[in-house]
PDB file of C-alpha atoms in Angstrom:
ATOM      1  CA  GLU A   4    -100.066  -7.312 135.608  1.00  0.00           C
ATOM      2  CA  THR A   5     -97.517  -6.962 138.488  1.00  0.00           C
ATOM      3  CA  GLY A   6     -94.934  -4.954 136.663  1.00  0.00           C
ATOM      4  CA  VAL A   7     -92.396  -7.843 136.993  1.00  0.00           C
ATOM      5  CA  THR A   8     -91.007  -9.097 133.699  1.00  0.00           C
ATOM      6  CA  GLN A   9     -88.979 -12.130 132.949  1.00  0.00           C
ATOM      7  CA  SER A  10     -87.079 -13.333 129.830  1.00  0.00           C
ATOM      8  CA  PRO A  11     -87.029 -15.508 127.919  1.00  0.00           C
ATOM      9  CA  THR A  12     -90.542 -16.888 128.012  1.00  0.00           C
ATOM     10  CA  HIS A  13     -89.538 -20.303 126.925  1.00  0.00           C
ATOM     11  CA  LEU A  14     -86.243 -22.051 126.560  1.00  0.00           C
ATOM     12  CA  ILE A  15     -85.075 -25.411 125.522  1.00  0.00           C
ATOM     13  CA  LYS A  16     -81.535 -26.691 126.564  1.00  0.00           C
ATOM     14  CA  THR A  17     -79.814 -29.982 126.623  1.00  0.00           C
ATOM     15  CA  ARG A  18     -78.243 -31.834 129.621  1.00  0.00           C
ATOM     16  CA  GLY A  19     -74.840 -30.403 130.759  1.00  0.00           C
ATOM     17  CA  GLN A  20     -75.507 -26.937 129.221  1.00  0.00           C
ATOM     18  CA  GLN A  21     -75.659 -23.698 131.163  1.00  0.00           C
ATOM     19  CA  VAL A  22     -78.590 -21.293 131.199  1.00  0.00           C
ATOM     20  CA  THR A  23     -79.200 -17.696 132.350  1.00  0.00           C
ATOM     21  CA  LEU A  24     -82.692 -16.380 133.200  1.00  0.00           C
ATOM     22  CA  ARG A  25     -83.538 -12.694 133.759  1.00  0.00           C
ATOM     23  CA  CYS A  26     -85.932 -10.789 135.856  1.00  0.00           C
ATOM     24  CA  SER A  27     -86.815  -7.132 135.920  1.00  0.00           C
ATOM     25  CA  SER A  28     -88.298  -6.067 139.269  1.00  0.00           C
ATOM     26  CA  GLN A  29     -91.212  -3.718 139.654  1.00  0.00           C
ATOM     27  CA  SER A  30     -90.037  -0.121 139.978  1.00  0.00           C
ATOM     28  CA  GLY A  31     -89.077   0.764 143.497  1.00  0.00           C
ATOM     29  CA  HIS A  32     -88.632  -2.848 144.509  1.00  0.00           C
ATOM     30  CA  ASN A  33     -85.170  -3.801 145.944  1.00  0.00           C
ATOM     31  CA  THR A  34     -85.769  -7.457 146.741  1.00  0.00           C
ATOM     32  CA  VAL A  35     -86.049 -10.346 144.219  1.00  0.00           C
ATOM     33  CA  SER A  36     -86.798 -13.933 145.072  1.00  0.00           C
ATOM     34  CA  TRP A  37     -86.560 -16.932 142.684  1.00  0.00           C
ATOM     35  CA  TYR A  38     -88.613 -20.010 142.801  1.00  0.00           C
ATOM     36  CA  GLN A  39     -88.655 -23.327 140.860  1.00  0.00           C
ATOM     37  CA  GLN A  40     -92.026 -24.891 140.062  1.00  0.00           C
ATOM     38  CA  ALA A  41     -91.979 -28.439 138.729  1.00  0.00           C
ATOM     39  CA  LEU A  42     -95.155 -29.782 137.026  1.00  0.00           C
ATOM     40  CA  GLY A  43     -97.906 -30.510 139.411  1.00  0.00           C
ATOM     41  CA  GLN A  44     -95.928 -28.992 142.321  1.00  0.00           C
ATOM     42  CA  GLY A  45     -95.932 -25.805 144.309  1.00  0.00           C
ATOM     43  CA  PRO A  46     -93.143 -23.240 143.700  1.00  0.00           C
ATOM     44  CA  GLN A  47     -89.868 -24.025 145.721  1.00  0.00           C
ATOM     45  CA  PHE A  48     -87.711 -21.222 147.001  1.00  0.00           C
ATOM     46  CA  ILE A  49     -84.322 -21.078 145.382  1.00  0.00           C
ATOM     47  CA  PHE A  50     -82.828 -17.838 146.837  1.00  0.00           C
ATOM     48  CA  GLN A  51     -83.518 -14.213 147.484  1.00  0.00           C
ATOM     49  CA  TYR A  52     -81.535 -11.089 146.769  1.00  0.00           C
ATOM     50  CA  TYR A  53     -81.752  -7.948 148.705  1.00  0.00           C
ATOM     51  CA  ARG A  54     -79.769  -4.837 147.649  1.00  0.00           C
ATOM     52  CA  GLU A  55     -77.356  -6.843 145.564  1.00  0.00           C
ATOM     53  CA  GLU A  56     -76.602  -9.440 148.202  1.00  0.00           C
ATOM     54  CA  GLU A  57     -77.994 -12.892 148.563  1.00  0.00           C
ATOM     55  CA  ASN A  58     -80.416 -12.877 151.622  1.00  0.00           C
ATOM     56  CA  GLY A  59     -81.223 -16.535 152.062  1.00  0.00           C
ATOM     57  CA  ARG A  60     -81.090 -19.631 150.045  1.00  0.00           C
ATOM     58  CA  GLY A  61     -83.336 -22.814 149.780  1.00  0.00           C
ATOM     59  CA  ASN A  62     -82.260 -26.390 149.447  1.00  0.00           C
ATOM     60  CA  PHE A  63     -80.627 -26.112 145.978  1.00  0.00           C
ATOM     61  CA  PRO A  64     -77.062 -27.106 144.977  1.00  0.00           C
ATOM     62  CA  PRO A  65     -74.411 -24.561 144.160  1.00  0.00           C
ATOM     63  CA  ARG A  66     -74.864 -24.952 140.390  1.00  0.00           C
ATOM     64  CA  PHE A  67     -77.930 -22.735 141.026  1.00  0.00           C
ATOM     65  CA  SER A  68     -76.378 -19.155 141.355  1.00  0.00           C
ATOM     66  CA  GLY A  69     -77.703 -15.693 141.014  1.00  0.00           C
ATOM     67  CA  LEU A  70     -76.937 -12.017 140.764  1.00  0.00           C
ATOM     68  CA  GLN A  71     -78.703  -8.743 141.434  1.00  0.00           C
ATOM     69  CA  PHE A  72     -77.707  -5.629 139.756  1.00  0.00           C
ATOM     70  CA  PRO A  73     -77.669  -1.890 140.904  1.00  0.00           C
ATOM     71  CA  ASN A  74     -81.090  -1.365 139.356  1.00  0.00           C
ATOM     72  CA  TYR A  75     -82.305  -4.380 141.210  1.00  0.00           C
ATOM     73  CA  SER A  76     -82.837  -6.518 138.221  1.00  0.00           C
ATOM     74  CA  SER A  77     -81.603 -10.095 138.745  1.00  0.00           C
ATOM     75  CA  GLU A  78     -80.346 -13.189 136.965  1.00  0.00           C
ATOM     76  CA  LEU A  79     -80.593 -16.799 137.827  1.00  0.00           C
ATOM     77  CA  ASN A  80     -77.850 -19.027 136.432  1.00  0.00           C
ATOM     78  CA  VAL A  81     -77.929 -22.757 136.252  1.00  0.00           C
ATOM     79  CA  ASN A  82     -74.825 -24.824 135.369  1.00  0.00           C
ATOM     80  CA  ALA A  83     -74.566 -28.497 134.212  1.00  0.00           C
ATOM     81  CA  LEU A  84     -78.253 -28.772 133.526  1.00  0.00           C
ATOM     82  CA  GLU A  85     -80.054 -31.964 134.428  1.00  0.00           C
ATOM     83  CA  LEU A  86     -83.365 -33.273 133.238  1.00  0.00           C
ATOM     84  CA  ASP A  87     -84.962 -32.593 136.590  1.00  0.00           C
ATOM     85  CA  ASP A  88     -84.294 -28.916 136.137  1.00  0.00           C
ATOM     86  CA  SER A  89     -87.105 -28.726 133.646  1.00  0.00           C
ATOM     87  CA  ALA A  90     -89.585 -26.473 135.341  1.00  0.00           C
ATOM     88  CA  LEU A  91     -91.266 -23.077 135.427  1.00  0.00           C
ATOM     89  CA  TYR A  92     -88.958 -20.507 136.979  1.00  0.00           C
ATOM     90  CA  LEU A  93     -90.727 -17.769 138.802  1.00  0.00           C
ATOM     91  CA  CYS A  94     -89.229 -14.403 139.872  1.00  0.00           C
ATOM     92  CA  ALA A  95     -90.915 -12.315 142.548  1.00  0.00           C
ATOM     93  CA  SER A  96     -90.013  -8.739 143.551  1.00  0.00           C
ATOM     94  CA  SER A  97     -90.974  -6.958 146.689  1.00  0.00           C
ATOM     95  CA  PRO A  98     -90.568  -3.365 147.873  1.00  0.00           C
ATOM     96  CA  ASN A  99     -88.420  -4.640 150.716  1.00  0.00           C
ATOM     97  CA  ARG A 100     -87.150  -7.914 152.116  1.00  0.00           C
ATOM     98  CA  ASP A 101     -90.166  -8.111 154.542  1.00  0.00           C
ATOM     99  CA  SER A 102     -92.865  -7.101 152.146  1.00  0.00           C
ATOM    100  CA  TRP A 103     -95.304  -8.970 149.930  1.00  0.00           C
ATOM    101  CA  GLN A 104     -94.034 -10.546 146.834  1.00  0.00           C
ATOM    102  CA  PHE A 105     -95.301  -9.821 143.240  1.00  0.00           C
ATOM    103  CA  PHE A 106     -94.689 -12.639 140.659  1.00  0.00           C
ATOM    104  CA  GLY A 107     -93.534 -12.333 137.149  1.00  0.00           C
ATOM    105  CA  PRO A 108     -94.913 -14.529 134.370  1.00  0.00           C
ATOM    106  CA  GLY A 109     -92.196 -17.057 134.603  1.00  0.00           C
ATOM    107  CA  THR A 110     -89.738 -18.779 132.322  1.00  0.00           C
ATOM    108  CA  ARG A 111     -90.505 -22.261 131.091  1.00  0.00           C
ATOM    109  CA  LEU A 112     -87.297 -24.208 131.002  1.00  0.00           C
ATOM    110  CA  THR A 113     -87.233 -27.622 129.199  1.00  0.00           C
ATOM    111  CA  VAL A 114     -83.983 -29.729 129.435  1.00  0.00           C
ATOM    112  CA  LEU A 115     -83.638 -32.547 126.962  1.00  0.00           C
TER     113      LEU A 115
ATOM    114  CA  GLY B  59     -89.424 -29.428 159.345  1.00  0.00           C
ATOM    115  CA  GLN B  60     -91.480 -27.502 156.890  1.00  0.00           C
ATOM    116  CA  ASN B  61     -94.853 -28.945 155.743  1.00  0.00           C
ATOM    117  CA  ILE B  62     -97.861 -27.579 154.040  1.00  0.00           C
ATOM    118  CA  ASP B  63    -100.780 -29.823 153.227  1.00  0.00           C
ATOM    119  CA  GLN B  64    -103.718 -29.100 151.006  1.00  0.00           C
ATOM    120  CA  PRO B  65    -106.002 -31.527 149.078  1.00  0.00           C
ATOM    121  CA  THR B  66    -104.720 -32.327 145.601  1.00  0.00           C
ATOM    122  CA  GLU B  67    -107.959 -32.026 143.573  1.00  0.00           C
ATOM    123  CA  MET B  68    -111.384 -30.730 144.178  1.00  0.00           C
ATOM    124  CA  THR B  69    -114.524 -30.550 142.034  1.00  0.00           C
ATOM    125  CA  ALA B  70    -117.411 -28.140 142.476  1.00  0.00           C
ATOM    126  CA  THR B  71    -120.483 -26.912 140.574  1.00  0.00           C
ATOM    127  CA  GLU B  72    -120.875 -23.551 138.987  1.00  0.00           C
ATOM    128  CA  GLY B  73    -122.765 -21.135 141.427  1.00  0.00           C
ATOM    129  CA  ALA B  74    -121.844 -23.197 144.470  1.00  0.00           C
ATOM    130  CA  ILE B  75    -119.468 -22.511 147.346  1.00  0.00           C
ATOM    131  CA  VAL B  76    -116.240 -24.475 147.825  1.00  0.00           C
ATOM    132  CA  GLN B  77    -113.809 -24.464 150.741  1.00  0.00           C
ATOM    133  CA  ILE B  78    -110.190 -25.431 150.222  1.00  0.00           C
ATOM    134  CA  ASN B  79    -108.297 -26.374 153.532  1.00  0.00           C
ATOM    135  CA  CYS B  80    -104.604 -25.900 154.230  1.00  0.00           C
ATOM    136  CA  THR B  81    -102.642 -27.056 157.307  1.00  0.00           C
ATOM    137  CA  TYR B  82     -99.054 -26.042 158.019  1.00  0.00           C
ATOM    138  CA  GLN B  83     -96.105 -26.800 160.115  1.00  0.00           C
ATOM    139  CA  THR B  84     -93.215 -24.245 159.667  1.00  0.00           C
ATOM    140  CA  SER B  85     -90.262 -23.160 161.665  1.00  0.00           C
ATOM    141  CA  GLY B  86     -91.305 -19.520 161.441  1.00  0.00           C
ATOM    142  CA  PHE B  87     -94.570 -17.818 160.584  1.00  0.00           C
ATOM    143  CA  ASN B  88     -95.063 -14.254 159.290  1.00  0.00           C
ATOM    144  CA  GLY B  89     -98.420 -14.559 157.430  1.00  0.00           C
ATOM    145  CA  LEU B  90    -100.283 -16.960 155.140  1.00  0.00           C
ATOM    146  CA  PHE B  91    -101.093 -16.243 151.459  1.00  0.00           C
ATOM    147  CA  TRP B  92    -103.555 -17.762 149.057  1.00  0.00           C
ATOM    148  CA  TYR B  93    -102.624 -17.574 145.287  1.00  0.00           C
ATOM    149  CA  GLN B  94    -104.552 -18.632 142.241  1.00  0.00           C
ATOM    150  CA  GLN B  95    -102.635 -20.149 139.381  1.00  0.00           C
ATOM    151  CA  HIS B  96    -103.949 -21.053 135.984  1.00  0.00           C
ATOM    152  CA  ALA B  97    -102.170 -23.583 133.955  1.00  0.00           C
ATOM    153  CA  GLY B  98     -98.859 -22.266 132.610  1.00  0.00           C
ATOM    154  CA  GLU B  99     -99.212 -18.928 134.310  1.00  0.00           C
ATOM    155  CA  ALA B 100     -97.677 -17.183 137.341  1.00  0.00           C
ATOM    156  CA  PRO B 101     -99.451 -17.283 140.714  1.00  0.00           C
ATOM    157  CA  THR B 102    -101.709 -14.273 141.331  1.00  0.00           C
ATOM    158  CA  PHE B 103    -102.420 -12.955 144.810  1.00  0.00           C
ATOM    159  CA  LEU B 104    -105.818 -13.627 146.313  1.00  0.00           C
ATOM    160  CA  SER B 105    -105.530 -13.092 150.109  1.00  0.00           C
ATOM    161  CA  TYR B 106    -103.322 -12.601 153.138  1.00  0.00           C
ATOM    162  CA  ASN B 107    -103.869 -13.510 156.755  1.00  0.00           C
ATOM    163  CA  VAL B 108    -101.411 -12.788 159.563  1.00  0.00           C
ATOM    164  CA  LEU B 109    -103.954 -12.578 162.447  1.00  0.00           C
ATOM    165  CA  ASP B 110    -106.576 -15.157 163.446  1.00  0.00           C
ATOM    166  CA  GLY B 111    -109.865 -14.679 161.860  1.00  0.00           C
ATOM    167  CA  LEU B 112    -111.635 -14.203 158.505  1.00  0.00           C
ATOM    168  CA  GLU B 113    -110.641 -11.859 155.784  1.00  0.00           C
ATOM    169  CA  GLU B 114    -113.266 -11.098 153.124  1.00  0.00           C
ATOM    170  CA  LYS B 115    -112.649  -9.886 149.631  1.00  0.00           C
ATOM    171  CA  GLY B 116    -115.567 -10.081 147.265  1.00  0.00           C
ATOM    172  CA  ARG B 117    -116.244 -13.733 146.334  1.00  0.00           C
ATOM    173  CA  PHE B 118    -113.185 -14.874 148.182  1.00  0.00           C
ATOM    174  CA  SER B 119    -112.665 -15.293 151.934  1.00  0.00           C
ATOM    175  CA  SER B 120    -109.750 -16.629 153.833  1.00  0.00           C
ATOM    176  CA  PHE B 121    -109.580 -17.797 157.350  1.00  0.00           C
ATOM    177  CA  LEU B 122    -106.592 -18.393 159.751  1.00  0.00           C
ATOM    178  CA  SER B 123    -106.116 -20.183 163.097  1.00  0.00           C
ATOM    179  CA  ARG B 124    -102.462 -19.835 164.048  1.00  0.00           C
ATOM    180  CA  SER B 125    -102.874 -22.105 167.126  1.00  0.00           C
ATOM    181  CA  LYS B 126    -104.223 -24.836 164.925  1.00  0.00           C
ATOM    182  CA  GLY B 127    -101.868 -24.256 162.072  1.00  0.00           C
ATOM    183  CA  TYR B 128    -104.875 -24.063 159.801  1.00  0.00           C
ATOM    184  CA  SER B 129    -106.319 -21.978 157.082  1.00  0.00           C
ATOM    185  CA  TYR B 130    -109.082 -22.220 154.463  1.00  0.00           C
ATOM    186  CA  LEU B 131    -109.955 -20.400 151.320  1.00  0.00           C
ATOM    187  CA  LEU B 132    -113.714 -19.951 150.621  1.00  0.00           C
ATOM    188  CA  LEU B 133    -114.925 -19.282 147.143  1.00  0.00           C
ATOM    189  CA  LYS B 134    -118.581 -18.250 146.663  1.00  0.00           C
ATOM    190  CA  GLU B 135    -120.773 -18.033 143.538  1.00  0.00           C
ATOM    191  CA  LEU B 136    -118.370 -20.204 141.546  1.00  0.00           C
ATOM    192  CA  GLN B 137    -117.778 -19.326 138.005  1.00  0.00           C
ATOM    193  CA  MET B 138    -116.100 -21.477 135.290  1.00  0.00           C
ATOM    194  CA  LYS B 139    -113.102 -19.167 135.256  1.00  0.00           C
ATOM    195  CA  ASP B 140    -112.285 -20.177 138.875  1.00  0.00           C
ATOM    196  CA  SER B 141    -111.060 -23.464 137.520  1.00  0.00           C
ATOM    197  CA  ALA B 142    -107.385 -23.144 138.547  1.00  0.00           C
ATOM    198  CA  SER B 143    -104.859 -24.393 141.014  1.00  0.00           C
ATOM    199  CA  TYR B 144    -105.001 -22.693 144.413  1.00  0.00           C
ATOM    200  CA  LEU B 145    -101.884 -22.439 146.361  1.00  0.00           C
ATOM    201  CA  CYS B 146    -101.461 -21.992 150.119  1.00  0.00           C
ATOM    202  CA  ALA B 147     -98.176 -20.321 151.146  1.00  0.00           C
ATOM    203  CA  VAL B 148     -96.600 -19.623 154.565  1.00  0.00           C
ATOM    204  CA  ARG B 149     -94.228 -16.728 154.785  1.00  0.00           C
ATOM    205  CA  ASP B 150     -91.335 -17.989 156.806  1.00  0.00           C
ATOM    206  CA  ASP B 151     -89.186 -15.133 158.206  1.00  0.00           C
ATOM    207  CA  ASP B 152     -86.518 -17.553 159.131  1.00  0.00           C
ATOM    208  CA  GLY B 153     -85.463 -15.672 162.215  1.00  0.00           C
ATOM    209  CA  GLY B 154     -85.922 -12.373 160.515  1.00  0.00           C
ATOM    210  CA  ALA B 155     -83.385 -12.539 157.750  1.00  0.00           C
ATOM    211  CA  THR B 156     -85.343 -14.044 154.781  1.00  0.00           C
ATOM    212  CA  ASN B 157     -88.711 -13.325 153.568  1.00  0.00           C
ATOM    213  CA  LYS B 158     -89.377 -16.643 151.803  1.00  0.00           C
ATOM    214  CA  LEU B 159     -92.632 -18.339 150.806  1.00  0.00           C
ATOM    215  CA  ILE B 160     -93.144 -21.950 151.586  1.00  0.00           C
ATOM    216  CA  PHE B 161     -95.806 -23.449 149.179  1.00  0.00           C
ATOM    217  CA  GLY B 162     -98.123 -26.354 149.343  1.00  0.00           C
ATOM    218  CA  THR B 163     -98.503 -28.495 146.216  1.00  0.00           C
ATOM    219  CA  GLY B 164    -101.678 -26.682 145.238  1.00  0.00           C
ATOM    220  CA  THR B 165    -105.295 -27.782 144.998  1.00  0.00           C
ATOM    221  CA  LEU B 166    -106.559 -28.192 141.479  1.00  0.00           C
ATOM    222  CA  LEU B 167    -110.225 -26.987 141.463  1.00  0.00           C
ATOM    223  CA  ALA B 168    -112.477 -28.001 138.583  1.00  0.00           C
ATOM    224  CA  VAL B 169    -115.704 -26.015 138.280  1.00  0.00           C
ATOM    225  CA  GLN B 170    -118.377 -27.909 136.359  1.00  0.00           C
ATOM    226  CA  PRO B 171    -121.437 -26.573 134.753  1.00  0.00           C
TER     227      PRO B 171
END
């Protein structure tokens, strides 16, 4: 157990809908990173938040957006869902932006 | 470009030793991680190398050669529960601003009786 929690565990949406995924970071951690893991692939970096500001972004379109709150929990929002957005979404928290990352259990998103 | 290569699948026998190789080419390097991931679960940390050489941790060891862009994970005394995907990941500091992990596709290890 890493102390990082994510909700919901599973989610089913249809094309064109919007989704919000949530992550509670480990106590004392101020940095949250989000990753997308498609079936049979390694996780891909979406973006990172450090002290409520975006601190780097991977190669994902603008319909992937995020927030970090004053308590350092975070949200990942995806608009206009596409079938290829079906994946395991992983959140990882770290004590600081240059520290090791600890992964949450993930949210399995299925887009029909 | 960013590229991390590792074999897709490997098979080994219970009680044996297996070595999973990883080669990488990344724009930045601030350490290499190995994670274990069981199907449908989150990756769990196994090892971390930032300097050249071997790091040993119980049944698991990891080696790094920065000049060769090469690492391996060595698993000894294999157990059935070691059947999982093993992910190699490079921490790319992207010039110091971002602490992101770049993952390989993972090596699916099947341990047979």
